[in-house]
C-alpha positions as a LaTeX table, in Angstrom:
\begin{tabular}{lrrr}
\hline
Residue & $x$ (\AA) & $y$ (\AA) & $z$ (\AA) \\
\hline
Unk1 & 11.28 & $-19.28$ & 6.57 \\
Unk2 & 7.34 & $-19.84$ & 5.41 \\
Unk3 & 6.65 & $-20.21$ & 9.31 \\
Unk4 & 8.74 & $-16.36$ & 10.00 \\
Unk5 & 6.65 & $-15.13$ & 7.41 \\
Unk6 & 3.20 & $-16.52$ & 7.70 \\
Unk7 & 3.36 & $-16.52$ & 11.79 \\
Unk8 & 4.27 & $-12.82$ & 13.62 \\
Unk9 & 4.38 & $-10.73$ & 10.35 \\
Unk10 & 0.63 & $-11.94$ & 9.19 \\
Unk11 & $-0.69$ & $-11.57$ & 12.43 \\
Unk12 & 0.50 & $-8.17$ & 12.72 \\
Unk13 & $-1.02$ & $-7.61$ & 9.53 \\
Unk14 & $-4.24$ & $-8.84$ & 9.93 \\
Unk15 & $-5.22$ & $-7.46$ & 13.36 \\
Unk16 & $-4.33$ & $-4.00$ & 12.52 \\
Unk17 & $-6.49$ & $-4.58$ & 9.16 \\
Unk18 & $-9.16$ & $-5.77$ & 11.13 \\
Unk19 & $-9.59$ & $-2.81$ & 13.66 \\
Unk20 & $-8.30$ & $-0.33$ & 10.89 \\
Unk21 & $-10.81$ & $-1.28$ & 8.17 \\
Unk22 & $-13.73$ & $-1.43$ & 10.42 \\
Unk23 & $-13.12$ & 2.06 & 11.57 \\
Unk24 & $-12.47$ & 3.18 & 7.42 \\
Unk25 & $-15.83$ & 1.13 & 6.29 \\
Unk26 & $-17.67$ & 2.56 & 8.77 \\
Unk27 & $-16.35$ & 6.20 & 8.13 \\
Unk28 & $-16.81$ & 5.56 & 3.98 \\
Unk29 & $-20.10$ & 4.52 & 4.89 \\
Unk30 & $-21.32$ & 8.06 & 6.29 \\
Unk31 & $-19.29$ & 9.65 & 3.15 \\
Unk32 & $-21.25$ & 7.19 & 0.81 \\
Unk33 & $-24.49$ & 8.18 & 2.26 \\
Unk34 & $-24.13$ & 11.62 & 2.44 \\
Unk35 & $-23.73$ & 11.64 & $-1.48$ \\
Unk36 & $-26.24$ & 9.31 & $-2.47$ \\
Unk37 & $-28.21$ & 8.13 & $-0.22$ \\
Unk38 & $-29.79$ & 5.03 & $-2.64$ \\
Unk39 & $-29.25$ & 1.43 & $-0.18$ \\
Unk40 & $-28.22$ & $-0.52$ & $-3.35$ \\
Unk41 & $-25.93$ & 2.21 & $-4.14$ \\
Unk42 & $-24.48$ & 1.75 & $-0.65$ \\
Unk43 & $-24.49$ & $-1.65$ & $-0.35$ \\
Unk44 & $-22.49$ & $-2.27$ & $-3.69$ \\
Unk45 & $-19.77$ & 0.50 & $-3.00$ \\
Unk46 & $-19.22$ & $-1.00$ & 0.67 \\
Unk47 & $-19.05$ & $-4.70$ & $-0.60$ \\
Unk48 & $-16.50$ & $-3.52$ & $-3.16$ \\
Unk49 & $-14.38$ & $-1.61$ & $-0.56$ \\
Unk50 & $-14.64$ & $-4.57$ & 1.18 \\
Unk51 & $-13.36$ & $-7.03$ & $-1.04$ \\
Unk52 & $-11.59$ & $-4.99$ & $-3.87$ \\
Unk53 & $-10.29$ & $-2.05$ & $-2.77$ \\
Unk54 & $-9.94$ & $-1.63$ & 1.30 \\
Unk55 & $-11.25$ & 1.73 & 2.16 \\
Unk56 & $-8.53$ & 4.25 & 4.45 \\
Unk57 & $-5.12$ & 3.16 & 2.46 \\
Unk58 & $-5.63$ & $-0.57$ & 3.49 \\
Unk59 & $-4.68$ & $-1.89$ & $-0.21$ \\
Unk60 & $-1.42$ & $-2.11$ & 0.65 \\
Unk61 & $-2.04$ & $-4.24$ & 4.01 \\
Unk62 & $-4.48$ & $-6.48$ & 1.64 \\
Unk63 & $-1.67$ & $-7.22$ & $-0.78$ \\
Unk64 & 1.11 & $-8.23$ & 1.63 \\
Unk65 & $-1.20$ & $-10.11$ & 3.62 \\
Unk66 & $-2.58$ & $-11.84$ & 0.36 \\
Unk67 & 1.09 & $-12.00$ & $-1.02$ \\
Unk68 & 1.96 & $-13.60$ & 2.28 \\
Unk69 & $-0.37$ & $-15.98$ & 1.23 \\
Unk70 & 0.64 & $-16.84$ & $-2.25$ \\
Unk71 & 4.08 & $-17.32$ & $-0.79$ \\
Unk72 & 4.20 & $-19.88$ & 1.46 \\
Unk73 & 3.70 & $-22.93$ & $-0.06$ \\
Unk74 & 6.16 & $-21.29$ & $-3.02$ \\
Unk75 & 8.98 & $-21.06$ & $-0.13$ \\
Unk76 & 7.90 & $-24.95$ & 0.92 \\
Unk77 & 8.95 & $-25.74$ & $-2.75$ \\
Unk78 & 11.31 & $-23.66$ & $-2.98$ \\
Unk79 & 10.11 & $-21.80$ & $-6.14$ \\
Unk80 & 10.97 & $-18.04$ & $-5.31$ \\
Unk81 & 12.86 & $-17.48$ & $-8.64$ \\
Unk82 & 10.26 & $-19.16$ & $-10.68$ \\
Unk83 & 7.48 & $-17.07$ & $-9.28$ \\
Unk84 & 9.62 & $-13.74$ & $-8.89$ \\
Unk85 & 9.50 & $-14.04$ & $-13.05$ \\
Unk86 & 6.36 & $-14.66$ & $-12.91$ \\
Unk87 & 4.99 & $-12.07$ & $-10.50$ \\
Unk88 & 7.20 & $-9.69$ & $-13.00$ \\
Unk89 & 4.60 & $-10.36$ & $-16.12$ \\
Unk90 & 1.58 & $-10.13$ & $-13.72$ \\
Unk91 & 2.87 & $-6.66$ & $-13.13$ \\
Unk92 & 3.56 & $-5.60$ & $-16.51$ \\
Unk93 & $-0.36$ & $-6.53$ & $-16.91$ \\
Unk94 & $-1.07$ & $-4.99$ & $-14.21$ \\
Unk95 & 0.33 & $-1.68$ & $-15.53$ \\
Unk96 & $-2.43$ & $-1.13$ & $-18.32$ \\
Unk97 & $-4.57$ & $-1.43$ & $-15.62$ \\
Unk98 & $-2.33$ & 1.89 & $-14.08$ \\
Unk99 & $-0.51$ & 4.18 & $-15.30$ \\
Unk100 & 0.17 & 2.57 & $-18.85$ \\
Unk101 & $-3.66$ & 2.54 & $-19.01$ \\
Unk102 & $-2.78$ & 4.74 & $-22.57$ \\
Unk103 & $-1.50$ & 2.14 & $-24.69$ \\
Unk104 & $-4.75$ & 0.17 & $-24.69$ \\
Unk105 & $-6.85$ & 3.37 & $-24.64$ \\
Unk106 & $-9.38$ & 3.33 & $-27.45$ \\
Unk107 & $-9.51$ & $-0.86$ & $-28.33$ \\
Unk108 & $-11.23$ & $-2.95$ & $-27.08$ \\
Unk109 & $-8.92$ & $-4.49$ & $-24.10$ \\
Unk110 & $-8.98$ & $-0.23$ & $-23.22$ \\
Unk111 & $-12.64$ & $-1.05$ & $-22.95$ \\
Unk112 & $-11.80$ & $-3.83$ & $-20.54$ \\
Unk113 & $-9.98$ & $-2.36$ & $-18.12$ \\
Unk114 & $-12.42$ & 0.72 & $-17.86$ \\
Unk115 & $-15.18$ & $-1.80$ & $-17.00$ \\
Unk116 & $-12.87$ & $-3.71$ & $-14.66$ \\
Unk117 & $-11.51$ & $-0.49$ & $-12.54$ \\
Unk118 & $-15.67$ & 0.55 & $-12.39$ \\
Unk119 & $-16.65$ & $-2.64$ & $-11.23$ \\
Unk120 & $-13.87$ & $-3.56$ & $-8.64$ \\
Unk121 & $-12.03$ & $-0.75$ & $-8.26$ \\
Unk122 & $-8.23$ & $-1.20$ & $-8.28$ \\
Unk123 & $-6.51$ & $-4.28$ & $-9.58$ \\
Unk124 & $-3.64$ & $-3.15$ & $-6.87$ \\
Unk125 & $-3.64$ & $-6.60$ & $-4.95$ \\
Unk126 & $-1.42$ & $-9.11$ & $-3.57$ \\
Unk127 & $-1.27$ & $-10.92$ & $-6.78$ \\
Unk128 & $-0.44$ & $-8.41$ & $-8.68$ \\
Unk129 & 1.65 & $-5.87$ & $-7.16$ \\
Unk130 & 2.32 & $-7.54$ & $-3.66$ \\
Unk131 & 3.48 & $-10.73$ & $-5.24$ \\
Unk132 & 6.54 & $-9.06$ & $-6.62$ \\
Unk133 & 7.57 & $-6.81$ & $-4.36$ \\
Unk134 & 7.48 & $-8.74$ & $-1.09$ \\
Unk135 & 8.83 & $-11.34$ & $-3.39$ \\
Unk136 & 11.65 & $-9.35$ & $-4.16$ \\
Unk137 & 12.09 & $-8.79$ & $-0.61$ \\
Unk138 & 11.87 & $-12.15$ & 0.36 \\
Unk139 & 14.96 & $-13.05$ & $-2.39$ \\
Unk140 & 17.06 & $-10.18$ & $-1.06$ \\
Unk141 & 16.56 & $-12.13$ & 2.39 \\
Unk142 & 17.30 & $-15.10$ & 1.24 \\
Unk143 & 20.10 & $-14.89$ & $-0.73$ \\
Unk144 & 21.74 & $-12.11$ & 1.40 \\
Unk145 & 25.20 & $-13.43$ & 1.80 \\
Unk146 & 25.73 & $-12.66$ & $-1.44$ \\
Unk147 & 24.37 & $-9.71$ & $-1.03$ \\
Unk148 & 26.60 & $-8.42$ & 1.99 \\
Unk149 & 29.50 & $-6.93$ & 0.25 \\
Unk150 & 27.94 & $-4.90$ & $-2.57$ \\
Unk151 & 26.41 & $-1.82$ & $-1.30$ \\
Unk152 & 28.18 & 0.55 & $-4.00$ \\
Unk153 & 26.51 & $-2.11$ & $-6.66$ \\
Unk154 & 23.71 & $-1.38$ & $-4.94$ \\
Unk155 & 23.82 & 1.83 & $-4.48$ \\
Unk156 & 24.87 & 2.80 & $-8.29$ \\
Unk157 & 21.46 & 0.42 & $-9.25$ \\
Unk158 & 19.39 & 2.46 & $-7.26$ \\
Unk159 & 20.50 & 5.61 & $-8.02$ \\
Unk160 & 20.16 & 4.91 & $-11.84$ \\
Unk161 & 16.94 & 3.01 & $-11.39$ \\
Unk162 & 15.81 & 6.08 & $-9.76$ \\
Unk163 & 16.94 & 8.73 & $-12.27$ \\
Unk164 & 14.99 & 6.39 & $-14.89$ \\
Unk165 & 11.96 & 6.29 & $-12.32$ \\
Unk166 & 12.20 & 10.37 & $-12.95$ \\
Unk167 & 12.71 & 10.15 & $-16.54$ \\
Unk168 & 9.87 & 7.51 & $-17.41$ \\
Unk169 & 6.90 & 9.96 & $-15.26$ \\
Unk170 & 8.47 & 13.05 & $-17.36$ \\
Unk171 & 7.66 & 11.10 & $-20.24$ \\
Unk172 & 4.60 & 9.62 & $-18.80$ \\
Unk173 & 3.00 & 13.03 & $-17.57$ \\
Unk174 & 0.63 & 14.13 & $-19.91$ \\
Unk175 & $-0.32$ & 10.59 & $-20.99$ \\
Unk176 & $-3.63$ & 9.13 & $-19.77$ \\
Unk177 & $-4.08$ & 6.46 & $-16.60$ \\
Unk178 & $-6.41$ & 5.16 & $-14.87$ \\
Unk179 & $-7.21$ & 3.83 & $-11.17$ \\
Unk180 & $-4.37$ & 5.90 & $-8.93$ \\
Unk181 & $-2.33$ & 6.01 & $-12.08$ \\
Unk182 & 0.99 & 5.86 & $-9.48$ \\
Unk183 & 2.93 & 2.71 & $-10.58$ \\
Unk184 & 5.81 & 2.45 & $-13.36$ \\
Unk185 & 8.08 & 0.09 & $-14.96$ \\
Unk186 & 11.20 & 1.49 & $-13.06$ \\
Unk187 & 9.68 & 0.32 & $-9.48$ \\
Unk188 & 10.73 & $-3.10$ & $-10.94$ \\
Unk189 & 14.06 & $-2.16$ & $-10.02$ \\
Unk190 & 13.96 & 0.74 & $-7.95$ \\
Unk191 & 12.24 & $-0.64$ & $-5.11$ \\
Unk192 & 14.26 & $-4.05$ & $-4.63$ \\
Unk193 & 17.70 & $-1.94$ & $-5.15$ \\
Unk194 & 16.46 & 0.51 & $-2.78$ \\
Unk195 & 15.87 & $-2.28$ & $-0.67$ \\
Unk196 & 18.83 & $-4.12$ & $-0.38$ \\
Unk197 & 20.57 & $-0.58$ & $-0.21$ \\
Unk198 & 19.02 & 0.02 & 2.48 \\
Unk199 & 19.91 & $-3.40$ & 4.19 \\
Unk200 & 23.71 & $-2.98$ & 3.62 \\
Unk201 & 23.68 & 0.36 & 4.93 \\
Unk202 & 25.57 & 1.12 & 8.16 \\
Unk203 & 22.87 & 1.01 & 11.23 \\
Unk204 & 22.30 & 4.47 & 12.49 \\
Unk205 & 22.85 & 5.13 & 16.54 \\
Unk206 & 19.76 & 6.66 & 16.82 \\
Unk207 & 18.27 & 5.86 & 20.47 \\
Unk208 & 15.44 & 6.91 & 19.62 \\
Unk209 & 14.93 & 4.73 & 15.75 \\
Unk210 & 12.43 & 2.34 & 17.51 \\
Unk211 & 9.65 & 5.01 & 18.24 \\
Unk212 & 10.02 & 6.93 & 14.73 \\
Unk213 & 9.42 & 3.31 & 13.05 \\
Unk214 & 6.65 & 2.70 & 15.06 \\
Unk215 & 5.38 & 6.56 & 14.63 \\
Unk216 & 5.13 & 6.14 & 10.87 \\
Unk217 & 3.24 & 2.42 & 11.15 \\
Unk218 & 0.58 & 4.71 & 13.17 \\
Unk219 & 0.55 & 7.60 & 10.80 \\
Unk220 & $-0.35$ & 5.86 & 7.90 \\
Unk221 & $-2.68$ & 4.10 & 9.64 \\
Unk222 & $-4.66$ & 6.70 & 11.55 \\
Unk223 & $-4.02$ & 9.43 & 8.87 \\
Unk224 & $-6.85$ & 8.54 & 6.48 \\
Unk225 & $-9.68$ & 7.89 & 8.91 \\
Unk226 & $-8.85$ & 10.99 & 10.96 \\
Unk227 & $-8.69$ & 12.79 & 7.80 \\
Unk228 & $-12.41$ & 11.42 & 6.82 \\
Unk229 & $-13.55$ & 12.64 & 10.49 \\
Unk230 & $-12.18$ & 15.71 & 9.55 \\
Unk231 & $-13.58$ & 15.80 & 6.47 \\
Unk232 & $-17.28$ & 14.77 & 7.82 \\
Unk233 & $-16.75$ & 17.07 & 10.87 \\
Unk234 & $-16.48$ & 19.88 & 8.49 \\
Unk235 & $-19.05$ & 19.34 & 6.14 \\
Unk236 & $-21.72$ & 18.19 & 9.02 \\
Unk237 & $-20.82$ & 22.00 & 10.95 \\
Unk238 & $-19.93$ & 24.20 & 7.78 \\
Unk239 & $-21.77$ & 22.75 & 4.65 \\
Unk240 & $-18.15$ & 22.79 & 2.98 \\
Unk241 & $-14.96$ & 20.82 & 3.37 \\
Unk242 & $-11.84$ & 21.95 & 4.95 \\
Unk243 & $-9.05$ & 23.38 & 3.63 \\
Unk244 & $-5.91$ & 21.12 & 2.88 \\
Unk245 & $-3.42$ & 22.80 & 4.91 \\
Unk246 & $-6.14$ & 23.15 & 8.20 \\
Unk247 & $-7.26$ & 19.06 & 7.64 \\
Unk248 & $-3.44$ & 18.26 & 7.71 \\
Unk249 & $-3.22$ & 20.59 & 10.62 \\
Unk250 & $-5.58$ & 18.42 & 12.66 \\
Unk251 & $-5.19$ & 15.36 & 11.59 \\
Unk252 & $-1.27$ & 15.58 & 12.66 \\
Unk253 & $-2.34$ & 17.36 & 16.09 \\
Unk254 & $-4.71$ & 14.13 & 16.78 \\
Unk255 & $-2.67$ & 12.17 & 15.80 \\
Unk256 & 0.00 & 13.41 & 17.92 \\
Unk257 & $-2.27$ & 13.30 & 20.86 \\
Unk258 & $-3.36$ & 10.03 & 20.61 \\
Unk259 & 0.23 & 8.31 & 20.53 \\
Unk260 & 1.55 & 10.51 & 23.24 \\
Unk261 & $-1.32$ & 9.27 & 25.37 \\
Unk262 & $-0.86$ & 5.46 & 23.89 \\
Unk263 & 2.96 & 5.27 & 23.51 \\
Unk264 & 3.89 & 6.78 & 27.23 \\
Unk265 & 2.15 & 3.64 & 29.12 \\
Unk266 & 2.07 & 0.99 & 26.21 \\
Unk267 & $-1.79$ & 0.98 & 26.72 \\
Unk268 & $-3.28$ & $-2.23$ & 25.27 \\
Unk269 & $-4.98$ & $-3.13$ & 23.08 \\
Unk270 & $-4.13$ & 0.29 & 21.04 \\
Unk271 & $-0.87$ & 0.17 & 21.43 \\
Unk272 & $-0.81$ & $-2.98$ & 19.45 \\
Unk273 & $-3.18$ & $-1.81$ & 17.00 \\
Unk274 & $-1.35$ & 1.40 & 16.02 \\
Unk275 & 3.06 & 0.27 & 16.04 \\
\hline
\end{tabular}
């Protein structure tokens, strides 16, 4: 199990950080410049992007490859549970870091976490978010036979963790966060249910389910940079940025482009770098 993990998956992960990153640094860069063109000013946002908070949406690949990580020598011990509890109250401290940012607002832990999210960033990491969730995942896997056989449990979990999802950001609205203020309580339990829904599910006949996963592994990872070219393209010809709706416009269009012209021949190494 720690070898299926930490072999194929991680180096998947880390390749397509490494090319994907470089590309976003080097793009932030140029934006960083442009607004303040100070070198200390430079150096310390890039050094923070690069170890805090991964410029072009790569925060996510940093946690599972750091969760990855944690997880290995847990799965040689065979400590999943233990740590799944765990990873649970790193999460809940997490969240005043997030979107429950309010309740410490004002004191001096509020303080805290204002000088922590100025000074790194994001505390959205592998310890703290990725730890759970791909240990949640890795449970579900594990213990899957006796999983098989309860989709409607599953099902009914999801759908109520997901009505309370809605519920708990009604509530939450018009309170104050911080960082990207996007992470709640309910994920807990949405996410894994959702999950393991999804798992038990019938598998679709779709011939065609292989491309569309790979399609949305290279959207998410080409959207952001092309967005920033975009972005710079605009501001470099115009002197303003682009509207929403015209960015998203080209961004999909390029995007398009480039895995029609990747995808048809399986053209290395980009083809690897982008499904």
């Amino acid at each position: 199990m720690a070898l299926l993990i930490g072999g194929g998956v991680f180096k998947r992960l880390i390749i397509k950080l490494l090319v994907f990153e470089t590309v976003a640094i080097a793009l932030a860069s140029i934006s960083i410049i442009y607004r303040n063109p100070s070198p200390l000013h430079f150096v310390l946002v890039t050094v923070k992007c690069i170890i805090f908070n991964p410029a072009g949406a790569l925060w996510y690949v940093n946690a599972l490859i750091v969760a990855i990580l944690l997880l290995i020598p847990i799965i040689r011990r065979g400590k999943e549970v233990a740590t799944f509890v765990v990873s649970i109250a790193l999460y809940g401290f997490f969240l005043l870091f997030n979107r429950y940012y309010f309740l410490v607002e004002g004191t001096e832990f509020g303080v805290f976490v204002e000088r922590t999210i100025y000074y790194i960033s994001t505390l959205r990491n592998g310890l703290f978010v990725g730890l759970l969730f791909v240990g949640a995942g890795l449970l579900i896997a594990k213990y899957q036979h006796k999983v098989n056989g309860h989709l409607t449990l599953f099902t009914t979990v999801t759908v109520v963790a997901y009505a309370a999802l809605i519920v708990e950001s009604w509530l939450l609205f018009d309170l104050p966060g911080i960082d990207d203020n996007a992470f709640c309580v309910s994920y807990i339990v949405f996410i894994p249910a959702l999950f393991a829904t999804t798992i038990l599910l019938p598998s679709p006949s779709i011939k065609c389910a292989a491309t569309l996963r790979h399609l949305s592994t290279s959207v998410y990872f080409m959207h952001p940079s092309i967005l920033r070219i975009v972005t710079l393209s605009s501001l470099a010809l115009t002197g303003n940025r682009p509207n929403g709706i015209v960015a998203f416009s080209i961004a999909l269009c390029v995007i398009a482009v480039i895995c029609w012209l990747v995808y048809r021949k399986e053209k290395e190494p980009f083809y690897r770098w982008i499904v």
